[in-house]
Coordinates of C-alpha atoms and ligand atoms in Angstrom, one line a residue:
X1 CA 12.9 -10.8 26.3
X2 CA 12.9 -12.4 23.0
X3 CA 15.7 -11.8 20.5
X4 CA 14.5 -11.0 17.3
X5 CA 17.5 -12.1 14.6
X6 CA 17.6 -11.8 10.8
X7 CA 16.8 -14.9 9.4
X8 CA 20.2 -14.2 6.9
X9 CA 23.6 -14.1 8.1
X10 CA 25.1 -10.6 8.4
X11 CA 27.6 -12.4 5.7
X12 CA 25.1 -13.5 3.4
X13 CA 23.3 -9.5 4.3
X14 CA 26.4 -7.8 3.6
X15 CA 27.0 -9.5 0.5
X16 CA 23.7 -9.3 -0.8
X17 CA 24.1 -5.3 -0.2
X18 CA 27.6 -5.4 -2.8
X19 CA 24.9 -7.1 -5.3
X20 CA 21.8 -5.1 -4.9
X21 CA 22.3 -1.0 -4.1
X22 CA 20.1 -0.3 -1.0
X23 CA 17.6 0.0 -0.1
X24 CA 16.0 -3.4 -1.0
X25 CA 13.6 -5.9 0.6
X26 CA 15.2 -9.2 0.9
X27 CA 12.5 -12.4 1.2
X28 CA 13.2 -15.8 3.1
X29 CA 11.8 -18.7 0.9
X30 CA 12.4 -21.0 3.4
X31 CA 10.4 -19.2 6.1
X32 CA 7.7 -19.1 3.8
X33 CA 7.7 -21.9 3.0
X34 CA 7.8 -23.3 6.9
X35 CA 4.3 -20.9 6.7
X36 CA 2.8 -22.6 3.7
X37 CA 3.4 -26.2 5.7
X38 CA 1.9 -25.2 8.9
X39 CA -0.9 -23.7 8.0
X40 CA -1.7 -26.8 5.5
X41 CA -1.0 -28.8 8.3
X42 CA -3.3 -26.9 11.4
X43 CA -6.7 -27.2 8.8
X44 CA -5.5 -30.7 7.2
X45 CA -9.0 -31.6 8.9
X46 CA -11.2 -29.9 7.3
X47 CA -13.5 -30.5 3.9
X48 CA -11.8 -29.1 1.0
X49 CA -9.7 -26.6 3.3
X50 CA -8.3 -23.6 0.7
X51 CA -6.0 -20.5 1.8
X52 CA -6.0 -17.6 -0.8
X53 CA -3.1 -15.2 -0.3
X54 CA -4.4 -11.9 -0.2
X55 CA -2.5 -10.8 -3.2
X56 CA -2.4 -7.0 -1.7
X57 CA 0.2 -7.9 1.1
X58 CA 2.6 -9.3 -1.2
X59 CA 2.0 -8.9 -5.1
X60 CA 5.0 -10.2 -6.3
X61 CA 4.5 -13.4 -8.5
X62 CA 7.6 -15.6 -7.1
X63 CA 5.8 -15.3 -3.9
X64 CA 2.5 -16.6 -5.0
X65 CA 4.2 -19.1 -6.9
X66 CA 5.5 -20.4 -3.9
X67 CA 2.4 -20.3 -2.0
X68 CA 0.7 -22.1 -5.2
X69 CA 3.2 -25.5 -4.6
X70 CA 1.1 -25.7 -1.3
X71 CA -2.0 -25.4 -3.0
X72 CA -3.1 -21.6 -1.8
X73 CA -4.6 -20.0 -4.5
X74 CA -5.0 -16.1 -4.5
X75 CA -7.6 -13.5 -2.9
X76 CA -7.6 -10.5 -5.6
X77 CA -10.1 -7.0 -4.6
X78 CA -8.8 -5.5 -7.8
X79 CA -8.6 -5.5 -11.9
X80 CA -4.6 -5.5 -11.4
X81 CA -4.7 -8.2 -9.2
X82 CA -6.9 -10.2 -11.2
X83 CA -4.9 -9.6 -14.3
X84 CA -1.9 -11.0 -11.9
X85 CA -3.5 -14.1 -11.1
X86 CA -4.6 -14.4 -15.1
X87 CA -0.4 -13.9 -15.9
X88 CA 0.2 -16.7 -13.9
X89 CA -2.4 -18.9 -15.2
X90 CA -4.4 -19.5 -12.0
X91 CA -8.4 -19.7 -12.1
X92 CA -11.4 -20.9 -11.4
X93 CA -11.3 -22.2 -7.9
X94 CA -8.3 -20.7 -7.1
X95 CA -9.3 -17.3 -7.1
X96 CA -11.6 -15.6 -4.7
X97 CA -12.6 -11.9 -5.9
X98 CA -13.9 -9.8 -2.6
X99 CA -14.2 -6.4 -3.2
X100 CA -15.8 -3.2 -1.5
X101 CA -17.1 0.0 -3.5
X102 CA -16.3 -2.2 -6.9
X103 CA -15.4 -0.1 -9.6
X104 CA -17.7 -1.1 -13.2
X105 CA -16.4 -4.3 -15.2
X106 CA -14.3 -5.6 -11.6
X107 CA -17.3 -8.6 -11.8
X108 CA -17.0 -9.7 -15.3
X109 CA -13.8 -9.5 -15.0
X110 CA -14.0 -11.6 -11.7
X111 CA -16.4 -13.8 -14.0
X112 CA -14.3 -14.3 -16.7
X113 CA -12.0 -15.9 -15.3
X114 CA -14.3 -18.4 -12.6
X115 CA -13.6 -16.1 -9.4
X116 CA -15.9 -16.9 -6.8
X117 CA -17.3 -13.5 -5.9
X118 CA -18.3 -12.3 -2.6
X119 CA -20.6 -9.7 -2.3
X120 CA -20.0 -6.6 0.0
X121 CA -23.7 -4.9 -0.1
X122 CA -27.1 -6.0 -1.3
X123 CA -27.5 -3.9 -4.4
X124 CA -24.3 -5.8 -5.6
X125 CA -26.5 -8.7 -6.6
X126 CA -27.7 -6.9 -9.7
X127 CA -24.5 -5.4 -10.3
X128 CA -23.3 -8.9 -10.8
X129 CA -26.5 -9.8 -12.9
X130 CA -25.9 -7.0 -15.4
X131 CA -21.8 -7.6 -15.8
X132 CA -22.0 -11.2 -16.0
X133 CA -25.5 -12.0 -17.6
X134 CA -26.3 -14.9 -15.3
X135 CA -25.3 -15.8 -11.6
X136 CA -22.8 -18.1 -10.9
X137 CA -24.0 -21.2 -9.4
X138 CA -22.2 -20.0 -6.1
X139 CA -21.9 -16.5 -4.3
X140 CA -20.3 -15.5 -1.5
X141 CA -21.9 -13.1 0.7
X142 CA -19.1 -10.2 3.5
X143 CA -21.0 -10.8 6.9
X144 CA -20.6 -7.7 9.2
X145 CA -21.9 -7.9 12.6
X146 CA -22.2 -4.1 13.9
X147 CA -20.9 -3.6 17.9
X148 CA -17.7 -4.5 19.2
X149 CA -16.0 -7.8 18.1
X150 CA -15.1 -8.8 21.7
X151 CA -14.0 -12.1 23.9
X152 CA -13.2 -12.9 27.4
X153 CA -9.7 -10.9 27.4
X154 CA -10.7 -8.0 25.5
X155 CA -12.2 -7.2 21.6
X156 CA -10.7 -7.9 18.7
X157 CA -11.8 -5.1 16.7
X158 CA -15.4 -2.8 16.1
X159 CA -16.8 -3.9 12.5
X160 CA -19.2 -1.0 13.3
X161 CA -16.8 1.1 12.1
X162 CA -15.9 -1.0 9.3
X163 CA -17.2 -0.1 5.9
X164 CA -17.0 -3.3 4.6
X165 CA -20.3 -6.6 4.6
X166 CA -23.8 -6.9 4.8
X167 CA -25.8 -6.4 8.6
X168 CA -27.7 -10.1 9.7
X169 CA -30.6 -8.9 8.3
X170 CA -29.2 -7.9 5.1
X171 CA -27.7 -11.5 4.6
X172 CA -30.8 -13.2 5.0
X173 CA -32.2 -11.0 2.5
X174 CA -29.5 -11.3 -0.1
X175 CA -29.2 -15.1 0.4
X176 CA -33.2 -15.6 -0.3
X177 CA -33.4 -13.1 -3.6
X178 CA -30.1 -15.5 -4.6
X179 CA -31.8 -18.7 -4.1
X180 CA -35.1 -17.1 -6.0
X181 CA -32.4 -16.1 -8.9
X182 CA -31.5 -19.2 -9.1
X183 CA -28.1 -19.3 -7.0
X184 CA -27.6 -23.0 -5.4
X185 CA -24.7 -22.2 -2.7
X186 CA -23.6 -19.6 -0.6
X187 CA -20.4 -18.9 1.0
X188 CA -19.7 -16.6 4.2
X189 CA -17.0 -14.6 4.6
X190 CA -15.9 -12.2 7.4
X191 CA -12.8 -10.0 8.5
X192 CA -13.7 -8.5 11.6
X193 CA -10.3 -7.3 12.8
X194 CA -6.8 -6.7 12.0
X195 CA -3.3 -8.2 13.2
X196 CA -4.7 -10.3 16.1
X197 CA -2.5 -11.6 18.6
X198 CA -4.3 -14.5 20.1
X199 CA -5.4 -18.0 19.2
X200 CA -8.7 -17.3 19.9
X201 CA -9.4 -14.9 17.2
X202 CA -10.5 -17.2 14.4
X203 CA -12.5 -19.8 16.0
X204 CA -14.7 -17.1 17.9
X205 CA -15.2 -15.7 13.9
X206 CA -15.8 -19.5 12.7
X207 CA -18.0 -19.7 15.6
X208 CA -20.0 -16.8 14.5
X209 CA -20.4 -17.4 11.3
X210 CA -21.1 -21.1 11.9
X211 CA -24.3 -19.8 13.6
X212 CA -25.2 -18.0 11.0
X213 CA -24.6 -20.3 8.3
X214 CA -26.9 -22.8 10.7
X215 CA -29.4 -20.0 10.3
X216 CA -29.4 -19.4 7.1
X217 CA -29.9 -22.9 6.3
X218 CA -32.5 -23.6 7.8
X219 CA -34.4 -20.1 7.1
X220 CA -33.4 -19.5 3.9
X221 CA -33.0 -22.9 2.7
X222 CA -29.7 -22.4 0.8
X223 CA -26.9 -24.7 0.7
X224 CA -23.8 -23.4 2.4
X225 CA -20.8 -24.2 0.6
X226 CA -18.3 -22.3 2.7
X227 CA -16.8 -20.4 5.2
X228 CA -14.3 -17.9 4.5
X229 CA -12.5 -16.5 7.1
X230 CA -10.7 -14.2 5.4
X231 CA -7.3 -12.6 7.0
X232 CA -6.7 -10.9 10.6
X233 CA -3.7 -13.5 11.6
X234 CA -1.1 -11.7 13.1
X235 CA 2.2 -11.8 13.8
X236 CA 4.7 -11.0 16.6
X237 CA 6.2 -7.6 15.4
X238 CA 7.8 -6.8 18.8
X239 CA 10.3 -9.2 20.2
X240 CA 8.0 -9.0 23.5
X241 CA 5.2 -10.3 21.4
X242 CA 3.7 -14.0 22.1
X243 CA 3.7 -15.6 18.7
X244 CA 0.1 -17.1 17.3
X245 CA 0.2 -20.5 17.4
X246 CA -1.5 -21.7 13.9
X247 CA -1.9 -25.5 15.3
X248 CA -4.2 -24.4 18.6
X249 CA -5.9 -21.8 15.9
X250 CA -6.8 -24.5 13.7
X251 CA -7.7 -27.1 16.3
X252 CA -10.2 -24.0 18.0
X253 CA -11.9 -23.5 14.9
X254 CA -12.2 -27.8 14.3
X255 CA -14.1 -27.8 17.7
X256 CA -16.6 -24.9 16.7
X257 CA -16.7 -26.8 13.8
X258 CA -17.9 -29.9 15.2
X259 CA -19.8 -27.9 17.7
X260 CA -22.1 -26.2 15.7
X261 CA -21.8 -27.4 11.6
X262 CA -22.0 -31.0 12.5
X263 CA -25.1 -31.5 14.7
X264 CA -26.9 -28.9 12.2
X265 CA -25.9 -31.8 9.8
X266 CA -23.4 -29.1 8.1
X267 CA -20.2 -31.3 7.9
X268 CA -19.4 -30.4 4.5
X269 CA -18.9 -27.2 4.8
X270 CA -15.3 -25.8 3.3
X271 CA -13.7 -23.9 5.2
X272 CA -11.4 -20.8 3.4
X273 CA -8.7 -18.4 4.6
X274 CA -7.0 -15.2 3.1
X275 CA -3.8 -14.7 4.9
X276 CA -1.5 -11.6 3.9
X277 CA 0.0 -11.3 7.2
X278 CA 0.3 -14.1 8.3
X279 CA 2.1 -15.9 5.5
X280 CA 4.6 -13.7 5.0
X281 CA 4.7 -10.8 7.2
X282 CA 7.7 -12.3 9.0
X283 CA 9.7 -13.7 6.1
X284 CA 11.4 -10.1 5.0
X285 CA 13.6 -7.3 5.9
X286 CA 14.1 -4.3 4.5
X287 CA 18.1 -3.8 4.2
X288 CA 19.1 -0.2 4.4
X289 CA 22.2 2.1 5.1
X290 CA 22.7 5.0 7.2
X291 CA 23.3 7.9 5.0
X292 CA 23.9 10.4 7.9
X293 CA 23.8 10.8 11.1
X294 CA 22.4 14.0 13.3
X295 CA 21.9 15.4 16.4
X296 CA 19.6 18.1 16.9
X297 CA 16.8 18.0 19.6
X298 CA 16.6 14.3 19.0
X299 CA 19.0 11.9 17.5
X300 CA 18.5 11.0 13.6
X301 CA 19.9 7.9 12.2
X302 CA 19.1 8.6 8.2
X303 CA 18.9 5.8 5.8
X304 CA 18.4 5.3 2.2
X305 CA 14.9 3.9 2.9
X306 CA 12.1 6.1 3.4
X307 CA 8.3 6.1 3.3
X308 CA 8.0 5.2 -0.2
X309 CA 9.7 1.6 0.9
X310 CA 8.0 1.0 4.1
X311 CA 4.8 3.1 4.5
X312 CA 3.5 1.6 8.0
X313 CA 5.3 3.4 10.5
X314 CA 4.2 6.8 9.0
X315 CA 0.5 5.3 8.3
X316 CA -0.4 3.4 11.4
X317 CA 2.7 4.1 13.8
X318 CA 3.6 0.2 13.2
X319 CA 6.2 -0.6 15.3
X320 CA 8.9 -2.8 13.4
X321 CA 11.8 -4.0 15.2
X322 CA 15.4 -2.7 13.4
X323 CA 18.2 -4.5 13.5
X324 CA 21.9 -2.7 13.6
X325 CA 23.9 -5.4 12.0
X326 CA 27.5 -5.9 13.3
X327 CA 26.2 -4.1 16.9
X328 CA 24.1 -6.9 18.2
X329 CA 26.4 -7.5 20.9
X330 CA 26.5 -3.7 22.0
X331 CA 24.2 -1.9 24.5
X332 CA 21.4 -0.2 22.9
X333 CA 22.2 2.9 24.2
X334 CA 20.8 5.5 21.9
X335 CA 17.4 6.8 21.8
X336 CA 17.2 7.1 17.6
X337 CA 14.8 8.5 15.0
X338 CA 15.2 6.5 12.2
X339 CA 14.5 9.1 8.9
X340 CA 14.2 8.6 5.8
X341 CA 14.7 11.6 3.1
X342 CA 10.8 12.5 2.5
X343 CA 10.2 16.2 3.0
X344 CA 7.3 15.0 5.4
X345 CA 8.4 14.7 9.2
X346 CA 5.9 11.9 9.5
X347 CA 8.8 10.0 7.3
X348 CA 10.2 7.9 10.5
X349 CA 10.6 4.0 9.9
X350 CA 10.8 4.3 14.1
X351 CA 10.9 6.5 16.6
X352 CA 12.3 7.1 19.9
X353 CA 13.8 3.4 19.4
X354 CA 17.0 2.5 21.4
X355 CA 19.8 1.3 19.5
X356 CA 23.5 0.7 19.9
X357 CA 25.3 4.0 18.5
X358 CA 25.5 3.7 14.4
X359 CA 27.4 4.9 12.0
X360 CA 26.9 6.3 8.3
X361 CA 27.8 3.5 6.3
X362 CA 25.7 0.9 8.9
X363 CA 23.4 -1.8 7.5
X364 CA 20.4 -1.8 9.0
X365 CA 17.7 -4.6 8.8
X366 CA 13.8 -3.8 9.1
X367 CA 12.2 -6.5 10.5
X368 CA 8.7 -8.4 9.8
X369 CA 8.2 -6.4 6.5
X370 CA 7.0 -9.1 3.9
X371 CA 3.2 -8.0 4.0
X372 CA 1.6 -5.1 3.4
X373 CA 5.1 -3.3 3.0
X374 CA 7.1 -3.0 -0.2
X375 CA 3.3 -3.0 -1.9
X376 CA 1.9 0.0 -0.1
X377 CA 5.0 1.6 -1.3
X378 CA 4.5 4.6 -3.2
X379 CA 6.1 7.8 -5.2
X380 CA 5.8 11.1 -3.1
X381 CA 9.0 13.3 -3.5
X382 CA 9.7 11.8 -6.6
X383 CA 11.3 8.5 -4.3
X384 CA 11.1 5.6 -5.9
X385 CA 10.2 1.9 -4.9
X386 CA 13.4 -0.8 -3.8
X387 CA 14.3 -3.7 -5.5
X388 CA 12.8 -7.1 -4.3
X389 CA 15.3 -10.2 -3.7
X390 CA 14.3 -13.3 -2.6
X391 CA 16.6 -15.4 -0.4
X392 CA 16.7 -19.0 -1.4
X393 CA 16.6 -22.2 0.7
X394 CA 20.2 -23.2 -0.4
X395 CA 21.7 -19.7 0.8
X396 CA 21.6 -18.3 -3.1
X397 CA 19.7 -14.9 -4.5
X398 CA 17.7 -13.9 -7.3
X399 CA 16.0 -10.0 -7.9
X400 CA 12.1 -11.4 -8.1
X401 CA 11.5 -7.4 -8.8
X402 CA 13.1 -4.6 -10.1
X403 CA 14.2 -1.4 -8.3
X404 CA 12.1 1.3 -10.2
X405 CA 14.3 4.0 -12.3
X406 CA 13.7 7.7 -13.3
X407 CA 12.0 6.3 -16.7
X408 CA 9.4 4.8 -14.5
X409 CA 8.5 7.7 -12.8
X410 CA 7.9 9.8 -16.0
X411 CA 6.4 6.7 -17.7
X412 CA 2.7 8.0 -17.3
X413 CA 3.3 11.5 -18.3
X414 CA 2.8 11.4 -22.1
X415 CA 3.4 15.1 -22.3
X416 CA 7.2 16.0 -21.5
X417 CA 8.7 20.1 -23.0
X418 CA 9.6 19.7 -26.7
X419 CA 12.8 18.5 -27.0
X420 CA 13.9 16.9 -23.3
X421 CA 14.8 13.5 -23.8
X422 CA 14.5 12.3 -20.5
X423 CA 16.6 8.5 -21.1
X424 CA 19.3 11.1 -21.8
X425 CA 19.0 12.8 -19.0
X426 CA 18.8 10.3 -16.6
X427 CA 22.1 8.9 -18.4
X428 CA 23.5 11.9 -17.2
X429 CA 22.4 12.4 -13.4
X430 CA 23.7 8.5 -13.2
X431 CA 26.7 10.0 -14.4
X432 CA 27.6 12.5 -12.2
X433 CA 29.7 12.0 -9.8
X434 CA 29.1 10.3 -6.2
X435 CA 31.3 10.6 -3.4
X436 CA 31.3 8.0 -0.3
X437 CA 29.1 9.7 2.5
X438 CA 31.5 11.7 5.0
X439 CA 32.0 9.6 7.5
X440 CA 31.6 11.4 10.8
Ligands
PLP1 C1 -6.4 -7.3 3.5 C2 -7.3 -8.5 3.4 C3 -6.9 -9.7 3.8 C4 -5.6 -10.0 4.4 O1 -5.4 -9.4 5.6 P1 -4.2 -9.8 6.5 O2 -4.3 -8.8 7.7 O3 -3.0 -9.5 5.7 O4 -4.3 -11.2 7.0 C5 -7.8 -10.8 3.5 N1 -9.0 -10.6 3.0 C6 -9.4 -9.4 2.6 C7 -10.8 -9.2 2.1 C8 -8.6 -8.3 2.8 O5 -9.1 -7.0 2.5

């Protein structure tokens, strides 16, 4: 089987920990940047070929900064995310805004800044039209086919279950009324399924949508601008797992490319991605020490990290692979629970995982965390959200975020008892005294 290392030295980890309390995530620049290339590389064929980072994996603007160098620009679905994009200067082209359920003023906003917009329902036309005034010249339209997303090996995923995009019919609809308001391209986006492990994923998408961007054509007579096919990339979270290969991905989608655009006399068609996972979902860990050990009716290794840090496990019973650093070499032999400190018994980074025996005072390193993980994080139990650190190429640090305090916590409540001053307060918890954790 695969070995699944850290992509830091347990020197470089161990250090980092004297530097930065744990928990914290810990990003790899350079793997990120090895991302950036390949993927520019895999759809250097085609016409004006854009990724936007989904922003919601990884909002962290060193990250996107990065990503910007290789000419990704940013997919936002929210005001926050927009106003993240507008801090860092990026607009226009660079942005695509595709929302669902779009809260009032999301479009002007969206507007305002040059976004193209993609539409997840009909009756969002006129929602656009009455925040912005006018249509853009170009509108993108979220395809959803209904059924079972399948292939020869299996299905990808059932977008009749998915909230999200406009039935065939729908589309056709929406892209004529655009064209009679006045609307000269359309886009078409799709995102059909979720963490896909296989290279045929994409161009099957790109082959459906190809169709119906053929379709639309010639039956709406609109000019298709693009092809957005959105996120669903996955990686290989278990050391078991086959790896996508991004070069065979891209080459599958050039051939339904030239299978189906180019005879329709569709060869300018730009094609778009918004990869979360994908571009960085490999390139962190989460660092974290054991705080205590049990042994009850299972074994407990307890860390500093909890739920708050890393939300998957508990949400979707994501499997990411843990690292014991300093045991690689011994047998893993244990059969652990790994707990955080949330009064929730859902709050397991793993379960039943075999490990080599660990000890309070352990750092562990959570694997494949750099998307969708310190960003999902959240605030139950009054826990608060790690620190993020970003690992340069050259082997040197720097804290691209904050660990959030006490103050943060109780910023939103405006209305504290007369007379508690909280910074005070918190001076004085940090105070109090800590002793080492007992070692067993
Ligand atoms: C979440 C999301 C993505 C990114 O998905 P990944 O699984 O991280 O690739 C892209 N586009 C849209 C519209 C999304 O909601």
């Amino acid at each position: 089987m695969a070995q699944k290392r850290p992509f830091a030295t347990n020197e470089q980890i161990e250090a980092l920990a004297r530097v930065y309390p744990t928990p914290f995530y810990l990003y790899d620049e350079a793997g990120i940047r090895r991302t950036a290339e390949a993927l520019t590389s895999a759809f250097s064929w085609a016409p004006s070929f854009r990724e936007y980072f989904a922003v919601k994996a990884t909002p962290n603007p060193a990250i996107i900064s990065i990503l910007a160098e290789y000419g990704c620009g940013v997919d936002c679905s929210s005001a926050c995310e927009l106003l993240m994009a507008e801090a860092l200067g990026i607009s226009g082209e660079q942005i695509m805004f595709c929302s669902n359920d779009t809260p009032a003023g999301e479009f002007a906003h969206a507007g305002r800044l040059g976004a193209t917009i993609i539409l997840d329902d009909e009756t969002h036309i006129d929602a656009l039209l009455a925040e912005q005034g006018a249509l853009p010249e170009r509108v993108g339209l979220r395809f959803n086919p209904g059924g079972d997303f399948d292939f020869a090996n299996g299905i990808f995923g059932r977008p009749e279950e998915a909230k999200f995009g406009l039935t065939e019919d729908q589309l056709l609809e929406a892209a004529t009324r655009l064209r009679e308001l006045g609307v000269e391209q359309i886009g078409l986006h799709a995102l059909l399924a979720s963490n896909t492990l296989t290279n045929e994923y994409y161009p099957a998408l790109a082959r459906r949508l190809f169709r119906l961007a053929v379709r639309l054509q010639a039956e709406c007579g609109i000019r298709i601008a693009f092809v957005d096919l959105s996120g669903g990339v996955g990686i290989d979270y278990r050391p078991e797992d086959e790896p996508n290969d991004i070069a065979a991905i891209g080459a599958g989608v050039r051939r339904a490319y030239e299978e189906v655009l180019v005879p329709a006399g569709l060869d300018d068609v730009a094609i778009f991605t918004e990869l979360g996972r994908f571009m960085t979902g490999p390139h962190a860990l989460l660092i974290t020490r054991v705080i205590h050990t049990k042994e009850t009716y299972r074994n407990y290794l307890g860390v500093d990290a909890c739920a708050s840090n890393l939300m998957r496990p508990m949400l979707y019973g994501a499997y990411h692979h843990i690292t014991v650093l300093g045991r690689e070499d011994e047998p893993a032999c244990v059969r652990y629970d790994v707990t955080g400190m949330l009064c929730e018994n859902s709050d397991k980074l793993a379960v039943d995982r075999l490990l080599p025996r660990a000890q309070v005072g352990d750092l562990l390193a959570i694997h494949d965390v750099g998307a969708h993980g310190h960003s999902m994080g959240y605030t139950y139990n009054g826990r608060l959200r790690s620190a993020e650190v970003l690992l340069d190429a050259d082997g040197s640090h720097r804290l691209i975020r904050r660990a959030e305090t006490p103050l943060d916590y109780f910023a939103t409540l405006d209305v504290l008892p007369i007379g508690s001053d909280l910074a005070a307060l918190v001076r004085r918890s940090e105070g109090e005294p800590k002793g080492k954790p007992a070692r067993p």
